[in-house]
Amino acid sequence: MTNITDRVLATIDTLTDEAVAFTSDLIRMPTVNPPGELYEECARFIGEMLARCRFEVEYYAAEGRPEHTSAHPRLNVIGTRRGQSMHPLVHLNGHFDVVPAGGGWTVDPFGGEVRDGKIWGRGSCDMKAGIAAAVFAAEAIRRAGIALTGSVEISGTVDEESGGFAGVAWLAHHGRLSAARTDFAIIPEPLYVDRICIGHRGVYWFEVLTRGRIAHGSMPFHGVNAVEHMGMLLERIRHDLQPRLAARTTEVPVIPPGARHATLNINGINGGQPVGGIQTPCVADHCRTVFDRRFLLEEGFDATRTEIIALLDEVARDVPDFSYELRDLMVVHPTRTPDGSPVVAALDRALRRVLGRSGGLVASPGTYDQKHFARIAGVHHCVAYGPGILDLAHQPDEYVDIADLMNATKVIALALLDLTATA
Ligand SMILES: [Zn+2]
């Protein structure tokens, strides 16, 4: 095994230029989501690379999804390289959509520039370098002339940044990702090159509408102001709910430490007449607020929602004429890789071999496609491990260190050897 390990690691040392060039090429395709630009081109580009690396390549358009349109087709790509048997099968999945560049860049966000030992651009760390690490990890094993007993799949999927419904969720719903086929999954998201990410918190997005009664603005006492009522609700949240949430801490190793607690963000608010246009004197008769509540594995969704309703009912008891409607917008349940998972053990061993250390387990403050692997496909032995610094994701001047890229490639390659076992 040591001999094989050394051969693979030495091969990866010869692949740096190719891995960097592939990452840069991917960055130069602005696969911006929304709306989902250049997905088809990017899927085919990844597919051609997989074919050159002797994968059998299949394409899956997300038929039936409303966001799969002729203007913005949702095309996913999967490459399969069969070993002596189909199992164990390790699936490496990367999303190739990126968030919009936004302002504040000092480099071309879609230039794929290579400078100072880094690859720059939108999607460099989140997560086109991760896709390159997956491809070149598998390619290094092939070039080292090693035959695996089990099989490897690599997918490039769409829309992770907007929920992954036309990407990993679609493939899972249509049986292409399933517990029967897929034994282990690694998602090379940027969660630090020495850490293994075992899941994420839950998400509950909801909208609260307060209803008032319109009246002349010169005689507000004749009406009920829905914006004022929303203000009272927000005040109650700040005073009563926020401290309770902050006092709750999960056992799951969520990073950064602030995200170990339950959180609530006010995402947007509007009420009364649209501000900026011509106004007429009226008491605001409605106000809507969208909330983003991140809940802990230990809290669970039912208790999270019940707590919100209890708070709303409390305000309704205390404030005359307070009337509200609650609408659920999105629920993502927390996900956690099972204790003792072989995929965690394999990555941990690989980290110690490649970096001489393992930074241990972390969990993501947000969510990513692991939820679909676990909850729809039933693939529970799934983690995120990949190159890049989480904090740089979605920021201006995003970059990935080439050293991180190549180290992650080595770690993934050794985990592949370990999990599929060599012949
Ligand atoms: Zn990502």
GROMACS .gro file of C-alpha atoms and ligand atoms in nm:
model
  424
    1MET     CA    1   0.000   0.000   0.000
    2THR     CA    2   0.283   0.239   0.088
    3ASN     CA    3   0.436   0.186  -0.251
    4ILE     CA    4   0.102   0.260  -0.418
    5THR     CA    5   0.047   0.566  -0.199
    6ASP     CA    6   0.391   0.702  -0.285
    7ARG     CA    7   0.333   0.648  -0.657
    8VAL     CA    8   0.003   0.834  -0.648
    9LEU     CA    9   0.145   1.124  -0.446
   10ALA     CA   10   0.444   1.151  -0.680
   11THR     CA   11   0.211   1.150  -0.982
   12ILE     CA   12   0.005   1.434  -0.834
   13ASP     CA   13   0.323   1.641  -0.802
   14THR     CA   14   0.350   1.623  -1.183
   15LEU     CA   15  -0.013   1.736  -1.238
   16THR     CA   16   0.000   2.086  -1.086
   17ASP     CA   17   0.008   2.275  -1.416
   18GLU     CA   18  -0.281   2.076  -1.558
   19ALA     CA   19  -0.494   2.113  -1.244
   20VAL     CA   20  -0.429   2.489  -1.229
   21ALA     CA   21  -0.509   2.531  -1.600
   22PHE     CA   22  -0.834   2.334  -1.564
   23THR     CA   23  -0.940   2.547  -1.264
   24SER     CA   24  -0.859   2.868  -1.454
   25ASP     CA   25  -1.054   2.749  -1.757
   26LEU     CA   26  -1.355   2.677  -1.538
   27ILE     CA   27  -1.334   3.024  -1.377
   28ARG     CA   28  -1.327   3.181  -1.724
   29MET     CA   29  -1.679   3.042  -1.778
   30PRO     CA   30  -1.902   3.280  -1.580
   31THR     CA   31  -2.159   3.022  -1.469
   32VAL     CA   32  -2.338   3.287  -1.270
   33ASN     CA   33  -2.643   3.189  -1.066
   34PRO     CA   34  -2.889   3.350  -1.080
   35PRO     CA   35  -2.986   3.312  -1.359
   36GLY     CA   36  -2.767   3.011  -1.445
   37GLU     CA   37  -2.539   3.124  -1.728
   38LEU     CA   38  -2.332   2.890  -1.947
   39TYR     CA   39  -2.435   2.574  -1.762
   40GLU     CA   40  -2.449   2.366  -2.077
   41GLU     CA   41  -2.103   2.478  -2.194
   42CYS     CA   42  -1.955   2.416  -1.850
   43ALA     CA   43  -2.114   2.072  -1.810
   44ARG     CA   44  -1.979   1.968  -2.152
   45PHE     CA   45  -1.636   2.112  -2.074
   46ILE     CA   46  -1.618   1.904  -1.755
   47GLY     CA   47  -1.757   1.604  -1.945
   48GLU     CA   48  -1.485   1.631  -2.210
   49MET     CA   49  -1.218   1.639  -1.942
   50LEU     CA   50  -1.374   1.335  -1.772
   51ALA     CA   51  -1.381   1.152  -2.107
   52ARG     CA   52  -1.009   1.225  -2.157
   53CYS     CA   53  -0.954   1.079  -1.809
   54ARG     CA   54  -1.132   0.758  -1.928
   55PHE     CA   55  -1.463   0.814  -1.755
   56GLU     CA   56  -1.789   0.711  -1.918
   57VAL     CA   57  -1.981   1.036  -1.939
   58GLU     CA   58  -2.356   1.094  -1.911
   59TYR     CA   59  -2.550   1.420  -1.917
   60TYR     CA   60  -2.870   1.482  -1.727
   61ALA     CA   61  -3.092   1.781  -1.802
   62ALA     CA   62  -3.327   1.863  -1.514
   63GLU     CA   63  -3.643   1.786  -1.712
   64GLY     CA   64  -3.957   1.891  -1.530
   65ARG     CA   65  -3.796   2.160  -1.318
   66PRO     CA   66  -3.940   2.507  -1.383
   67GLU     CA   67  -3.593   2.665  -1.378
   68HIS     CA   68  -3.478   2.433  -1.662
   69THR     CA   69  -3.559   2.658  -1.961
   70SER     CA   70  -3.429   2.689  -2.316
   71ALA     CA   71  -3.267   3.021  -2.221
   72HIS     CA   72  -3.103   2.872  -1.912
   73PRO     CA   73  -3.089   2.493  -1.941
   74ARG     CA   74  -2.995   2.301  -1.626
   75LEU     CA   75  -2.746   2.038  -1.742
   76ASN     CA   76  -2.560   1.807  -1.504
   77VAL     CA   77  -2.272   1.578  -1.594
   78ILE     CA   78  -2.163   1.249  -1.436
   79GLY     CA   79  -1.855   1.047  -1.523
   80THR     CA   80  -1.816   0.686  -1.410
   81ARG     CA   81  -1.495   0.489  -1.403
   82ARG     CA   82  -1.573   0.131  -1.317
   83GLY     CA   83  -1.321  -0.073  -1.126
   84GLN     CA   84  -1.316  -0.452  -1.113
   85SER     CA   85  -1.656  -0.433  -0.949
   86MET     CA   86  -1.915  -0.160  -0.919
   87HIS     CA   87  -1.878  -0.145  -0.538
   88PRO     CA   88  -1.757   0.016  -0.329
   89LEU     CA   89  -1.846   0.325  -0.530
   90VAL     CA   90  -1.719   0.668  -0.426
   91HIS     CA   91  -1.899   0.966  -0.575
   92LEU     CA   92  -1.718   1.302  -0.589
   93ASN     CA   93  -1.963   1.587  -0.647
   94GLY     CA   94  -1.898   1.952  -0.723
   95HIS     CA   95  -2.137   2.229  -0.815
   96PHE     CA   96  -2.016   2.447  -1.100
   97ASP     CA   97  -2.255   2.739  -1.052
   98VAL     CA   98  -2.112   3.050  -0.888
   99VAL     CA   99  -2.272   3.350  -0.720
  100PRO     CA  100  -2.259   3.688  -0.902
  101ALA     CA  101  -1.926   3.869  -0.885
  102GLY     CA  102  -2.060   4.181  -0.708
  103GLY     CA  103  -1.838   4.487  -0.659
  104GLY     CA  104  -1.504   4.553  -0.494
  105TRP     CA  105  -1.276   4.334  -0.709
  106THR     CA  106  -0.915   4.429  -0.783
  107VAL     CA  107  -0.878   4.143  -1.034
  108ASP     CA  108  -1.102   4.032  -1.322
  109PRO     CA  109  -1.355   3.803  -1.147
  110PHE     CA  110  -1.375   3.583  -1.456
  111GLY     CA  111  -1.015   3.610  -1.574
  112GLY     CA  112  -0.886   3.295  -1.404
  113GLU     CA  113  -0.563   3.480  -1.325
  114VAL     CA  114  -0.276   3.284  -1.170
  115ARG     CA  115  -0.048   3.496  -0.953
  116ASP     CA  116   0.140   3.470  -0.621
  117GLY     CA  117   0.072   3.099  -0.591
  118LYS     CA  118  -0.303   3.155  -0.614
  119ILE     CA  119  -0.580   3.119  -0.869
  120TRP     CA  120  -0.810   3.422  -0.862
  121GLY     CA  121  -1.172   3.467  -0.955
  122ARG     CA  122  -1.535   3.405  -0.873
  123GLY     CA  123  -1.580   3.037  -0.805
  124SER     CA  124  -1.207   2.971  -0.756
  125CYS     CA  125  -1.254   2.835  -0.405
  126ASP     CA  126  -1.633   2.783  -0.420
  127MET     CA  127  -1.583   2.543  -0.587
  128LYS     CA  128  -1.414   2.505  -0.922
  129ALA     CA  129  -1.083   2.416  -0.757
  130GLY     CA  130  -1.276   2.144  -0.575
  131ILE     CA  131  -1.394   2.001  -0.907
  132ALA     CA  132  -1.033   2.008  -1.033
  133ALA     CA  133  -0.916   1.831  -0.715
  134ALA     CA  134  -1.174   1.556  -0.771
  135VAL     CA  135  -1.081   1.509  -1.138
  136PHE     CA  136  -0.704   1.505  -1.083
  137ALA     CA  137  -0.726   1.282  -0.775
  138ALA     CA  138  -0.888   1.013  -0.990
  139GLU     CA  139  -0.661   1.088  -1.285
  140ALA     CA  140  -0.347   1.050  -1.073
  141ILE     CA  141  -0.453   0.699  -0.972
  142ARG     CA  142  -0.502   0.608  -1.340
  143ARG     CA  143  -0.171   0.760  -1.452
  144ALA     CA  144   0.009   0.580  -1.171
  145GLY     CA  145  -0.120   0.261  -1.332
  146ILE     CA  146  -0.323   0.151  -1.032
  147ALA     CA  147  -0.638  -0.058  -1.079
  148LEU     CA  148  -0.910  -0.003  -0.821
  149THR     CA  149  -1.138  -0.277  -0.700
  150GLY     CA  150  -1.431  -0.041  -0.662
  151SER     CA  151  -1.555   0.243  -0.880
  152VAL     CA  152  -1.534   0.620  -0.891
  153GLU     CA  153  -1.792   0.870  -1.010
  154ILE     CA  154  -1.742   1.243  -1.054
  155SER     CA  155  -2.031   1.479  -1.111
  156GLY     CA  156  -2.055   1.846  -1.198
  157THR     CA  157  -2.394   1.977  -1.095
  158VAL     CA  158  -2.595   2.299  -1.113
  159ASP     CA  159  -2.772   2.536  -0.878
  160GLU     CA  160  -2.617   2.446  -0.543
  161GLU     CA  161  -2.612   2.817  -0.463
  162SER     CA  162  -2.990   2.836  -0.510
  163GLY     CA  163  -3.081   2.512  -0.334
  164GLY     CA  164  -2.960   2.241  -0.572
  165PHE     CA  165  -3.310   2.133  -0.682
  166ALA     CA  166  -3.214   2.098  -1.050
  167GLY     CA  167  -2.876   1.954  -0.956
  168VAL     CA  168  -2.804   1.699  -0.683
  169ALA     CA  169  -3.168   1.689  -0.567
  170TRP     CA  170  -3.286   1.614  -0.923
  171LEU     CA  171  -3.030   1.336  -0.969
  172ALA     CA  172  -3.133   1.188  -0.634
  173HIS     CA  173  -3.506   1.210  -0.708
  174HIS     CA  174  -3.449   1.036  -1.041
  175GLY     CA  175  -3.250   0.752  -0.884
  176ARG     CA  176  -2.917   0.846  -1.042
  177LEU     CA  177  -2.777   0.909  -0.696
  178SER     CA  178  -2.899   0.642  -0.458
  179ALA     CA  179  -2.792   0.438  -0.159
  180ALA     CA  180  -2.803   0.123  -0.375
  181ARG     CA  181  -2.545   0.263  -0.614
  182THR     CA  182  -2.342   0.512  -0.413
  183ASP     CA  183  -2.153   0.390  -0.107
  184PHE     CA  184  -1.964   0.707  -0.020
  185ALA     CA  185  -1.980   1.070  -0.130
  186ILE     CA  186  -1.726   1.349  -0.094
  187ILE     CA  187  -1.820   1.706  -0.187
  188PRO     CA  188  -1.503   1.916  -0.231
  189GLU     CA  189  -1.653   2.241  -0.098
  190PRO     CA  190  -1.404   2.493   0.047
  191LEU     CA  191  -1.407   2.417   0.418
  192TYR     CA  192  -1.033   2.442   0.483
  193VAL     CA  193  -0.785   2.196   0.343
  194ASP     CA  194  -0.721   2.025   0.679
  195ARG     CA  195  -1.082   1.987   0.797
  196ILE     CA  196  -1.359   1.738   0.728
  197CYS     CA  197  -1.709   1.880   0.721
  198ILE     CA  198  -1.978   1.647   0.852
  199GLY     CA  199  -2.291   1.846   0.781
  200HIS     CA  200  -2.477   2.166   0.850
  201ARG     CA  201  -2.745   2.338   1.059
  202GLY     CA  202  -3.109   2.351   0.958
  203VAL     CA  203  -3.274   2.638   0.775
  204TYR     CA  204  -3.624   2.773   0.830
  205TRP     CA  205  -3.720   3.066   0.609
  206PHE     CA  206  -4.056   3.217   0.687
  207GLU     CA  207  -4.255   3.528   0.618
  208VAL     CA  208  -4.467   3.714   0.870
  209LEU     CA  209  -4.741   3.944   0.749
  210THR     CA  210  -4.896   4.189   0.992
  211ARG     CA  211  -5.231   4.335   0.894
  212GLY     CA  212  -5.348   4.678   1.005
  213ARG     CA  213  -5.636   4.905   0.906
  214ILE     CA  214  -5.594   5.188   0.657
  215ALA     CA  215  -5.695   5.541   0.764
  216HIS     CA  216  -5.601   5.900   0.682
  217GLY     CA  217  -5.242   5.971   0.780
  218SER     CA  218  -5.344   6.297   0.951
  219MET     CA  219  -5.569   6.096   1.185
  220PRO     CA  220  -5.362   5.782   1.248
  221PHE     CA  221  -5.568   5.707   1.560
  222HIS     CA  222  -5.849   5.597   1.326
  223GLY     CA  223  -5.635   5.318   1.183
  224VAL     CA  224  -5.408   5.033   1.288
  225ASN     CA  225  -5.052   5.065   1.167
  226ALA     CA  226  -4.911   4.733   1.046
  227VAL     CA  227  -4.555   4.867   1.035
  228GLU     CA  228  -4.575   4.968   1.400
  229HIS     CA  229  -4.701   4.622   1.483
  230MET     CA  230  -4.416   4.466   1.294
  231GLY     CA  231  -4.184   4.692   1.495
  232MET     CA  232  -4.332   4.553   1.817
  233LEU     CA  233  -4.276   4.200   1.694
  234LEU     CA  234  -3.914   4.279   1.603
  235GLU     CA  235  -3.862   4.433   1.945
  236ARG     CA  236  -3.999   4.118   2.110
  237ILE     CA  237  -3.768   3.908   1.897
  238ARG     CA  238  -3.468   4.119   1.994
  239HIS     CA  239  -3.553   4.118   2.366
  240ASP     CA  240  -3.691   3.770   2.422
  241LEU     CA  241  -3.605   3.536   2.137
  242GLN     CA  242  -3.254   3.641   2.036
  243PRO     CA  243  -3.101   3.592   2.383
  244ARG     CA  244  -3.266   3.248   2.405
  245LEU     CA  245  -3.123   3.150   2.066
  246ALA     CA  246  -2.777   3.279   2.155
  247ALA     CA  247  -2.780   3.070   2.472
  248ARG     CA  248  -2.831   2.746   2.278
  249THR     CA  249  -2.515   2.568   2.165
  250THR     CA  250  -2.494   2.264   1.944
  251GLU     CA  251  -2.267   1.966   2.004
  252VAL     CA  252  -2.203   1.961   1.628
  253PRO     CA  253  -1.867   2.134   1.553
  254VAL     CA  254  -2.013   2.419   1.346
  255ILE     CA  255  -1.766   2.687   1.237
  256PRO     CA  256  -1.713   2.977   1.288
  257PRO     CA  257  -1.789   2.956   1.665
  258GLY     CA  258  -2.066   3.218   1.642
  259ALA     CA  259  -2.261   2.975   1.425
  260ARG     CA  260  -2.257   2.708   1.700
  261HIS     CA  261  -2.562   2.887   1.834
  262ALA     CA  262  -2.909   2.916   1.693
  263THR     CA  263  -2.946   3.235   1.487
  264LEU     CA  264  -3.214   3.451   1.329
  265ASN     CA  265  -3.162   3.705   1.054
  266ILE     CA  266  -3.410   3.959   0.923
  267ASN     CA  267  -3.369   3.917   0.549
  268GLY     CA  268  -3.604   4.182   0.419
  269ILE     CA  269  -3.897   4.397   0.519
  270ASN     CA  270  -4.156   4.608   0.348
  271GLY     CA  271  -4.478   4.767   0.455
  272GLY     CA  272  -4.725   5.040   0.368
  273GLN     CA  273  -4.671   5.232   0.047
  274PRO     CA  274  -4.358   5.167  -0.159
  275VAL     CA  275  -4.091   5.415  -0.050
  276GLY     CA  276  -3.939   5.621  -0.330
  277GLY     CA  277  -4.260   5.687  -0.525
  278ILE     CA  278  -4.530   5.942  -0.465
  279GLN     CA  279  -4.683   5.899  -0.123
  280THR     CA  280  -5.038   5.964  -0.011
  281PRO     CA  281  -5.118   6.004   0.359
  282CYS     CA  282  -5.229   5.660   0.474
  283VAL     CA  283  -5.180   5.440   0.776
  284ALA     CA  284  -4.982   5.133   0.666
  285ASP     CA  285  -5.229   4.846   0.647
  286HIS     CA  286  -4.975   4.568   0.586
  287CYS     CA  287  -4.613   4.483   0.654
  288ARG     CA  288  -4.418   4.175   0.550
  289THR     CA  289  -4.087   4.051   0.682
  290VAL     CA  290  -3.881   3.754   0.568
  291PHE     CA  291  -3.681   3.578   0.839
  292ASP     CA  292  -3.391   3.334   0.806
  293ARG     CA  293  -3.375   3.112   1.111
  294ARG     CA  294  -3.084   2.868   1.134
  295PHE     CA  295  -3.166   2.592   1.378
  296LEU     CA  296  -2.954   2.333   1.552
  297LEU     CA  297  -2.972   1.957   1.515
  298GLU     CA  298  -3.072   1.945   1.883
  299GLU     CA  299  -3.360   2.193   1.834
  300GLY     CA  300  -3.529   2.021   1.542
  301PHE     CA  301  -3.770   2.185   1.303
  302ASP     CA  302  -4.100   2.130   1.490
  303ALA     CA  303  -3.983   2.298   1.808
  304THR     CA  304  -3.827   2.579   1.605
  305ARG     CA  305  -4.153   2.657   1.429
  306THR     CA  306  -4.363   2.613   1.745
  307GLU     CA  307  -4.143   2.866   1.924
  308ILE     CA  308  -4.205   3.126   1.652
  309ILE     CA  309  -4.583   3.071   1.666
  310ALA     CA  310  -4.579   3.098   2.045
  311LEU     CA  311  -4.396   3.431   2.020
  312LEU     CA  312  -4.642   3.563   1.762
  313ASP     CA  313  -4.937   3.456   1.976
  314GLU     CA  314  -4.783   3.623   2.279
  315VAL     CA  315  -4.754   3.953   2.092
  316ALA     CA  316  -5.112   3.909   1.968
  317ARG     CA  317  -5.229   3.873   2.330
  318ASP     CA  318  -5.040   4.181   2.446
  319VAL     CA  319  -5.099   4.421   2.156
  320PRO     CA  320  -5.458   4.522   2.075
  321ASP     CA  321  -5.560   4.461   1.711
  322PHE     CA  322  -5.237   4.272   1.635
  323SER     CA  323  -5.311   4.032   1.352
  324TYR     CA  324  -5.059   3.818   1.168
  325GLU     CA  325  -5.015   3.547   0.909
  326LEU     CA  326  -4.717   3.312   0.908
  327ARG     CA  327  -4.604   3.152   0.584
  328ASP     CA  328  -4.331   2.888   0.558
  329LEU     CA  329  -4.097   2.960   0.267
  330MET     CA  330  -3.828   2.692   0.294
  331VAL     CA  331  -3.719   2.422   0.534
  332VAL     CA  332  -3.385   2.242   0.521
  333HIS     CA  333  -3.333   1.986   0.793
  334PRO     CA  334  -2.993   1.963   0.963
  335THR     CA  335  -2.764   1.692   0.832
  336ARG     CA  336  -2.486   1.507   1.005
  337THR     CA  337  -2.262   1.226   0.882
  338PRO     CA  338  -2.302   0.924   1.113
  339ASP     CA  339  -2.038   0.869   1.381
  340GLY     CA  340  -1.772   0.623   1.277
  341SER     CA  341  -1.833   0.673   0.906
  342PRO     CA  342  -1.564   0.508   0.690
  343VAL     CA  343  -1.547   0.818   0.469
  344VAL     CA  344  -1.445   1.033   0.767
  345ALA     CA  345  -1.186   0.776   0.878
  346ALA     CA  346  -1.038   0.753   0.526
  347LEU     CA  347  -1.006   1.129   0.490
  348ASP     CA  348  -0.861   1.160   0.838
  349ARG     CA  349  -0.592   0.902   0.758
  350ALA     CA  350  -0.520   1.074   0.427
  351LEU     CA  351  -0.487   1.416   0.596
  352ARG     CA  352  -0.235   1.280   0.845
  353ARG     CA  353  -0.035   1.125   0.561
  354VAL     CA  354  -0.041   1.431   0.332
  355LEU     CA  355  -0.036   1.725   0.574
  356GLY     CA  356   0.100   1.551   0.882
  357ARG     CA  357  -0.207   1.663   1.074
  358SER     CA  358  -0.585   1.650   1.073
  359GLY     CA  359  -0.775   1.961   1.175
  360GLY     CA  360  -1.064   1.743   1.282
  361LEU     CA  361  -1.432   1.766   1.212
  362VAL     CA  362  -1.631   2.079   1.136
  363ALA     CA  363  -1.985   2.156   1.026
  364SER     CA  364  -2.099   2.430   0.792
  365PRO     CA  365  -2.282   2.741   0.914
  366GLY     CA  366  -2.487   2.736   0.593
  367THR     CA  367  -2.605   2.440   0.393
  368TYR     CA  368  -2.479   2.258   0.086
  369ASP     CA  369  -2.575   1.959  -0.123
  370GLN     CA  370  -2.505   1.702   0.152
  371LYS     CA  371  -2.871   1.739   0.254
  372HIS     CA  372  -2.984   1.596  -0.080
  373PHE     CA  373  -2.736   1.308  -0.067
  374ALA     CA  374  -2.856   1.218   0.282
  375ARG     CA  375  -3.226   1.293   0.272
  376ILE     CA  376  -3.326   1.210  -0.086
  377ALA     CA  377  -3.061   0.966  -0.208
  378GLY     CA  378  -3.015   0.803   0.134
  379VAL     CA  379  -2.636   0.831   0.101
  380HIS     CA  380  -2.545   0.905   0.463
  381HIS     CA  381  -2.173   0.839   0.434
  382CYS     CA  382  -2.122   1.180   0.279
  383VAL     CA  383  -1.895   1.466   0.382
  384ALA     CA  384  -1.755   1.787   0.241
  385TYR     CA  385  -1.380   1.802   0.202
  386GLY     CA  386  -1.198   2.026  -0.041
  387PRO     CA  387  -0.946   2.302  -0.104
  388GLY     CA  388  -1.004   2.664  -0.010
  389ILE     CA  389  -1.093   2.893   0.276
  390LEU     CA  390  -1.463   2.909   0.359
  391ASP     CA  391  -1.451   3.279   0.449
  392LEU     CA  392  -1.344   3.371   0.093
  393ALA     CA  393  -1.653   3.217  -0.066
  394HIS     CA  394  -1.887   3.477  -0.221
  395GLN     CA  395  -1.640   3.761  -0.141
  396PRO     CA  396  -1.460   3.996  -0.383
  397ASP     CA  397  -1.105   3.886  -0.474
  398GLU     CA  398  -1.193   3.521  -0.412
  399TYR     CA  399  -0.892   3.295  -0.460
  400VAL     CA  400  -0.766   2.947  -0.393
  401ASP     CA  401  -0.408   2.863  -0.297
  402ILE     CA  402  -0.246   2.630  -0.548
  403ALA     CA  403  -0.082   2.449  -0.256
  404ASP     CA  404  -0.430   2.388  -0.107
  405LEU     CA  405  -0.557   2.263  -0.441
  406MET     CA  406  -0.276   2.010  -0.478
  407ASN     CA  407  -0.287   1.899  -0.114
  408ALA     CA  408  -0.663   1.843  -0.136
  409THR     CA  409  -0.606   1.648  -0.458
  410LYS     CA  410  -0.366   1.423  -0.270
  411VAL     CA  411  -0.599   1.377   0.025
  412ILE     CA  412  -0.892   1.289  -0.200
  413ALA     CA  413  -0.676   1.049  -0.403
  414LEU     CA  414  -0.562   0.862  -0.091
  415ALA     CA  415  -0.919   0.850   0.039
  416LEU     CA  416  -1.025   0.701  -0.297
  417LEU     CA  417  -0.754   0.433  -0.271
  418ASP     CA  418  -0.864   0.357   0.083
  419LEU     CA  419  -1.241   0.351   0.025
  420THR     CA  420  -1.242   0.157  -0.302
  421ALA     CA  421  -0.948  -0.064  -0.203
  422THR     CA  422  -0.689  -0.152  -0.460
  423ALA     CA  423  -0.678  -0.476  -0.654
  424ZN      ZN  424  -2.018   2.591  -0.281
   0.00000   0.00000   0.00000
